[in-house]
Amino acid sequence: MSAVLDPHGHAADHHDDHHDHAPAGWRRWVYATNHKDIGTLYLLFSFTMLMIGGLLALGIRAELFQPGLQVMNPELFNQLTTMHGLIMVFGAIMPAFVGFANWMIPLQIGAPDMAFARMNNFSFWLMIPAALMLVLSFFMPGGAPAAGWTLYAPLTLQMGPSMDAGIFAMHIPGASSIMGSINIIVTILNMRAPGMTLMKMPMFCWTWLITAYLLIAVMPVLAGAITMTLTDRHFGTTFFNPAGGGDPVMYQHIFWFFGHPEVYIMILPAFGIVSQSSRRSPASACSAMRRWSTPPARSRSCRSSSGRTTCSPPACR
């Protein structure tokens, strides 16, 4: 047995296993690279935005409680509906499922962590300035954007400076979603435990793998649409301005190239959660295919006994 001596010739008895130097306190969360900590941050952020969006929904319902004007003018009502939609979609629903993905995917596929831990941290902290810009736009001249959560032209060309803050606030979660999606795809495809084939992978991982590809495909399209809106507002272009030969309906076509897949982006992870929480044994892609398909007998192992033929489903590969 040998002893480690310090420069003064004394034995170094301190044990590093008792001091792993992991960040503590607020540093644990700000510098987090552990997938569980980042998943918890996403879920806490999502819950906070859910409460803010819920307060806006209460204002909307208070105004609609009876016919006529009740507690706010029509412009403020439009601001509430716009911000409620943006906050709930980009601030509550999507971050919540990203939080579940961060928590569960490495555990379900046997990975030690997400593939790009520091990018995972960065993709979360991008959400904070985006949320602040959205909420604080109520206090900008003219109030918050009031063009609806779809941000249709030509209304967006007539909004005040808060519209620019709203456009920037949409760009930032888009970048965050793309980085998170790349992280999830690389983690699932490259970091599965030995023996964990794609067909044995839990359904939640499959739904998020598809969701990640959808996000990478459609978020740049949304970014392009709102960037064209920004240049129409400030740089003299007329993409959506009929006075200059533009077409407002073109914005709708571009937006819904994002908007229609967005509904699947929001619901597919929920399907994955339900498919596993409603079964006694974890659902995998193979078990789902076994349950809902009947393969031909030649692809199964069959045996005859007492005049009866029984076939077992094919093994998962």
Coordinates of C-alpha atoms in Angstrom, one line a residue, residues 17 24 27 31 56 75 84-85 96 102 123 137-138 142 145 152 171 179-180 199 211 215 236-237 240 244 297 310 317:
D17 CA -15.0 10.6 -2.8
A24 CA -24.6 23.4 -4.8
R27 CA -25.2 27.1 -9.0
Y31 CA -25.0 25.5 -14.3
L56 CA -55.1 35.6 -18.8
E75 CA -58.2 46.1 -27.6
H84 CA -52.8 33.5 -23.7
G85 CA -52.3 31.5 -26.9
A96 CA -43.7 20.6 -20.1
N102 CA -35.3 15.2 -20.3
S123 CA -31.7 25.4 -24.6
S137 CA -44.9 43.4 -23.7
F138 CA -48.1 44.3 -21.8
G142 CA -49.7 50.3 -27.1
P145 CA -49.6 42.2 -29.5
Y152 CA -51.7 37.0 -39.1
H171 CA -37.5 33.2 -32.5
M179 CA -31.3 22.4 -30.1
G180 CA -33.5 20.2 -27.8
M199 CA -38.3 -1.9 -31.7
T211 CA -41.7 14.9 -32.5
L215 CA -39.7 20.3 -34.7
G236 CA -39.5 48.2 -46.7
T237 CA -40.3 44.7 -48.0
F240 CA -47.6 40.4 -47.0
G244 CA -46.7 46.7 -52.6
A297 CA -48.6 -17.5 -40.0
T310 CA -51.3 -22.1 -32.3
R317 CA -35.5 -7.5 -32.7

